[in-house]
Amino acid sequence: MGRRLYNLYMKIRSFFSGRNRRIRKKHTRPVIMLKGEQGKKLRRALCRRSVSRYALIIAGAAAAVILLALLLRPEPVLMNSAEIANVWNNGVLRVGLRNDVPGLAEDGTGLEWEIAQALAERIMSNSDDYTGDIPALEAVEVTSMSVGAKLRDGSIDAAICLMPRGANAAYAYSRAYYDDPCYILVKPGNENADMSKLKVGCIQSASSSNLYVPSGATRNLLFSYYSDYKDSGYDTASITGYASYTDLFDALDKGQVDAIAINELMLNKYGEGRAYAKHTADIGTLHYAVATLSANSAIATVADMMLSEMGY
């Protein structure tokens, strides 16, 4: 009996001794429990330390995001392109400009000249070598007949001269900076005449398969309009092309055609003193943009960003 009690005692002692060892192993560091004011101070200090650590992490992440955004902005990337480097090497941005469009480009002034000057300064000011002592813009006077050739042979870097946006795949374009509605003009009293039965005149197209000439832009809108209504009897065979706006108005005055298609800017320039009325037909609007060769698209893209900032 005594032996059994002794063995039971040893088993109980062994059980509790092992349990205590496991408890001691789990708590390798003493736990400090502070009560009262000391405990409150310690808890506040630990809380402030955690908040500070999280604040630093958040601030660091935000700074990284901002830095990444700055590095990936489109304009710095564009300013490192070969096209922009070529402009810097030349020391100026060469822009094809017209000088014969009242209100838009005339006598070295107007909206197109202002856009050209702003674009030149935007590009040149990013060059380390540019001091501002010389003009950033080299204005090259062009016409609708010569601008395409000058873009193609590299005489100009960009064209800001009534270039319709998206008119030709050979060019890259900015967003539009000017909208130019096109009209069908008839003799007074014929505003509601059936246009499918009218002989219509327009400026002829001088474009070829390898050279775009923007003077035919209104004609292109007119042909597109006829194509949309071909099932209603519209036939492009009734359209006659003319070489000049004077010839075009003369044809209407003399009854050689029943109507003429013309854009608003050219109407304002050549229509003074002529008798005409606007037909109810709406053939569309030309949207003018900064144009470059497709291979020089960086310049057009910089122009697009600049125009966006200007509110276009």
XYZ file of C-alpha atoms in Angstrom:
312
model
C 0.000 0.000 0.000
C 2.786 2.413 0.926
C 4.639 1.552 -2.276
C 1.590 2.310 -4.457
C 1.066 5.693 -2.759
C 4.703 6.570 -3.367
C 4.460 5.667 -7.064
C 1.273 7.750 -7.435
C 2.989 10.707 -5.749
C 5.919 10.509 -8.169
C 3.627 10.410 -11.219
C 1.753 13.511 -10.050
C 5.012 15.326 -9.356
C 6.397 14.353 -12.740
C 3.245 15.589 -14.534
C 3.323 19.027 -12.926
C 7.075 19.369 -13.333
C 6.805 18.795 -17.131
C 3.913 21.221 -17.455
C 5.915 23.932 -15.722
C 8.859 23.341 -18.039
C 6.596 23.822 -21.079
C 5.206 27.043 -19.626
C 8.694 28.385 -18.884
C 9.879 27.520 -22.415
C 6.953 29.339 -24.011
C 7.564 32.560 -22.076
C 11.258 33.026 -22.737
C 10.999 36.755 -21.956
C 9.345 38.055 -18.833
C 6.082 39.859 -19.325
C 6.030 43.245 -17.638
C 2.637 44.298 -16.446
C 2.435 47.907 -15.381
C -0.672 49.248 -13.782
C -1.882 52.724 -13.060
C -0.260 55.859 -14.547
C 2.947 54.056 -15.567
C 0.953 51.546 -17.634
C -0.931 54.310 -19.390
C 2.293 56.120 -20.305
C 3.828 52.938 -21.698
C 0.749 52.096 -23.759
C 0.641 55.647 -25.191
C 4.332 55.469 -26.127
C 3.877 52.117 -27.868
C 0.823 53.452 -29.727
C 2.717 56.560 -30.897
C 5.583 54.390 -32.098
C 3.193 52.202 -34.149
C 1.447 55.236 -35.658
C 4.788 56.811 -36.561
C 5.942 53.589 -38.215
C 2.771 53.341 -40.310
C 2.968 57.040 -41.222
C 6.528 56.582 -42.486
C 5.487 53.572 -44.547
C 2.557 55.458 -46.108
C 4.680 58.546 -46.817
C 7.368 56.418 -48.438
C 4.831 54.640 -50.623
C 3.272 57.957 -51.664
C 6.676 59.406 -52.553
C 7.461 56.340 -54.650
C 4.179 56.678 -56.531
C 4.789 60.386 -57.204
C 8.344 59.712 -58.405
C 7.133 56.942 -60.693
C 4.413 59.200 -62.111
C 6.953 61.936 -62.817
C 9.289 59.515 -64.547
C 6.510 58.047 -66.664
C 4.887 61.341 -67.734
C 4.482 61.390 -71.518
C 6.215 64.723 -72.099
C 9.645 63.882 -70.601
C 9.638 60.685 -72.662
C 8.754 62.631 -75.804
C 11.454 65.205 -75.125
C 14.006 62.384 -75.282
C 12.870 61.288 -78.753
C 14.987 61.508 -81.895
C 12.540 63.959 -83.508
C 12.850 66.456 -80.657
C 16.633 66.011 -80.565
C 16.737 66.914 -84.254
C 14.801 70.130 -83.549
C 17.254 70.996 -80.764
C 20.196 70.363 -83.098
C 18.684 72.774 -85.630
C 18.218 75.376 -82.908
C 14.643 76.191 -84.007
C 11.306 74.553 -84.701
C 10.493 75.020 -88.393
C 6.753 75.394 -88.902
C 4.866 75.757 -92.173
C 2.424 78.672 -91.875
C 0.078 80.459 -94.221
C -0.161 84.210 -94.454
C -3.393 84.582 -96.400
C -6.213 83.472 -94.074
C -7.966 86.447 -92.438
C -8.466 85.947 -88.728
C -6.364 82.813 -88.551
C -3.040 83.432 -90.294
C -2.382 86.784 -91.906
C 0.589 89.178 -91.914
C 2.456 87.079 -89.362
C -0.392 87.131 -86.848
C -3.448 85.077 -85.949
C -4.300 81.905 -84.067
C -2.105 79.580 -86.125
C 0.942 81.809 -85.671
C 0.304 81.985 -81.915
C 0.084 78.194 -81.660
C 3.298 77.830 -83.673
C 5.152 80.247 -81.376
C 3.894 78.491 -78.232
C 4.834 75.058 -79.586
C 8.330 76.209 -80.585
C 8.974 77.670 -77.139
C 7.565 74.558 -75.466
C 9.981 72.299 -77.323
C 13.063 74.510 -77.366
C 12.827 75.471 -73.684
C 13.473 71.820 -72.788
C 16.869 71.894 -74.499
C 19.857 72.416 -72.208
C 21.480 74.554 -74.895
C 18.573 76.917 -75.442
C 19.080 80.330 -73.847
C 16.141 82.219 -75.317
C 18.435 84.760 -76.952
C 17.257 83.737 -80.428
C 13.684 83.004 -81.610
C 12.519 79.443 -81.024
C 10.322 79.536 -84.146
C 11.365 79.598 -87.782
C 8.215 80.415 -89.744
C 8.257 78.976 -93.259
C 5.519 80.426 -95.441
C 3.546 77.776 -97.305
C 0.385 77.429 -99.365
C -2.094 74.577 -99.555
C -0.237 73.424 -102.662
C 3.265 73.454 -101.159
C 2.869 72.344 -97.543
C 2.747 68.606 -98.280
C 5.959 68.707 -100.290
C 7.773 70.673 -97.571
C 6.740 68.192 -94.919
C 7.866 65.296 -97.078
C 11.306 66.713 -97.941
C 12.021 67.819 -94.367
C 11.958 71.564 -95.026
C 9.573 71.946 -92.088
C 9.078 69.988 -88.861
C 5.360 70.695 -88.542
C 2.507 72.330 -90.428
C -0.073 74.622 -88.810
C -1.959 75.778 -91.872
C -5.527 74.514 -92.259
C -4.497 70.848 -92.144
C -7.686 68.781 -91.621
C -7.264 66.300 -88.784
C -7.081 62.677 -89.916
C -7.165 63.553 -93.612
C -4.165 61.454 -94.610
C -2.380 58.464 -93.066
C 1.027 59.910 -93.975
C 0.655 62.461 -91.164
C 0.368 62.482 -87.401
C -2.062 65.010 -85.942
C -2.739 66.843 -82.724
C -6.243 67.492 -81.483
C -8.182 70.125 -83.426
C -7.641 73.792 -82.648
C -10.226 75.204 -85.080
C -13.543 74.000 -86.525
C -14.420 75.251 -90.000
C -17.985 74.465 -91.168
C -18.602 73.869 -94.862
C -21.627 75.154 -96.761
C -23.518 74.642 -99.965
C -24.169 78.049 -101.516
C -26.975 78.623 -104.000
C -28.643 81.626 -105.547
C -31.166 83.310 -103.230
C -34.500 81.488 -103.258
C -32.994 78.025 -103.835
C -32.127 77.259 -100.228
C -34.426 74.207 -100.128
C -33.855 72.916 -103.652
C -33.421 69.145 -104.118
C -29.656 68.915 -103.981
C -29.543 65.572 -105.754
C -30.695 67.424 -108.889
C -28.204 70.301 -108.612
C -24.938 70.746 -110.461
C -22.414 71.537 -107.738
C -18.978 73.134 -108.039
C -16.040 72.895 -105.611
C -12.292 73.419 -105.511
C -10.704 70.489 -107.307
C -8.381 68.050 -105.556
C -4.693 68.260 -106.400
C -3.690 65.326 -104.201
C -1.900 62.340 -105.669
C -1.183 58.867 -104.346
C 2.037 60.063 -102.676
C 1.288 63.705 -101.883
C -1.646 65.193 -99.962
C -2.878 68.693 -100.852
C -5.353 70.094 -98.266
C -7.091 72.449 -100.711
C -9.339 69.550 -101.706
C -10.641 68.981 -98.169
C -14.092 70.492 -98.827
C -14.409 68.375 -101.964
C -13.679 65.282 -99.867
C -16.494 66.183 -97.461
C -18.831 66.763 -100.393
C -18.020 63.376 -101.941
C -18.539 61.699 -98.575
C -21.949 63.383 -98.290
C -22.926 62.148 -101.749
C -21.790 58.658 -100.854
C -24.034 58.674 -97.778
C -27.062 59.601 -99.915
C -26.299 57.684 -103.099
C -29.495 55.638 -102.654
C -31.425 58.925 -102.848
C -30.137 59.754 -106.307
C -26.936 61.648 -105.423
C -24.305 61.170 -108.141
C -20.775 62.573 -107.936
C -20.814 62.937 -111.729
C -22.781 66.156 -111.149
C -19.826 67.695 -109.258
C -17.395 69.952 -111.149
C -13.955 70.974 -109.893
C -12.471 74.475 -110.244
C -8.913 75.674 -109.813
C -9.605 78.850 -107.812
C -12.253 80.393 -105.576
C -12.733 83.251 -108.043
C -13.543 80.741 -110.778
C -15.851 78.920 -108.383
C -17.928 82.017 -107.535
C -17.939 83.119 -111.161
C -19.401 79.748 -112.150
C -22.263 80.237 -109.665
C -22.879 83.824 -110.821
C -22.971 82.791 -114.476
C -25.233 79.793 -113.903
C -22.601 77.247 -114.937
C -23.405 75.428 -111.689
C -26.464 75.553 -109.434
C -24.481 75.482 -106.181
C -20.957 75.552 -104.829
C -19.360 73.886 -101.793
C -17.018 76.041 -99.715
C -15.637 76.248 -96.185
C -16.447 79.224 -93.983
C -12.917 80.677 -93.870
C -12.681 80.841 -97.657
C -16.249 82.124 -97.889
C -15.317 85.022 -95.616
C -12.283 85.731 -97.758
C -13.758 85.442 -101.262
C -17.512 85.842 -100.813
C -17.687 89.567 -100.156
C -19.872 91.332 -102.708
C -21.265 88.071 -104.096
C -24.980 87.248 -104.115
C -25.650 83.876 -102.521
C -27.736 82.000 -99.948
C -26.871 78.995 -97.807
C -28.588 75.735 -98.725
C -30.097 73.747 -95.860
C -27.828 70.750 -96.533
C -25.114 70.138 -93.930
C -22.091 68.496 -95.549
C -19.867 68.638 -92.467
C -17.054 70.512 -90.740
C -13.287 70.568 -91.205
C -11.257 70.253 -87.992
C -7.785 71.770 -88.306
C -4.860 70.331 -86.346
C -1.088 70.528 -86.057
C 0.333 68.027 -88.549
C 3.701 66.315 -88.866
C 4.962 63.342 -90.805
C 3.946 60.096 -89.114
C 7.644 59.439 -88.469
C 7.779 62.703 -86.459
C 4.746 61.972 -84.327
C 6.453 63.138 -81.105
C 6.097 66.758 -82.218
C 2.396 66.291 -82.967
C 1.921 64.623 -79.576
C 3.628 67.500 -77.739
C 1.343 69.867 -79.672
C -1.667 67.800 -78.625
C -0.703 68.011 -74.946
C -0.103 71.740 -75.231
C -3.458 72.339 -76.927
C -5.168 70.310 -74.219
C -3.640 72.568 -71.570
C -4.817 75.581 -73.587
C -8.391 74.308 -73.374
C -8.902 72.820 -76.847
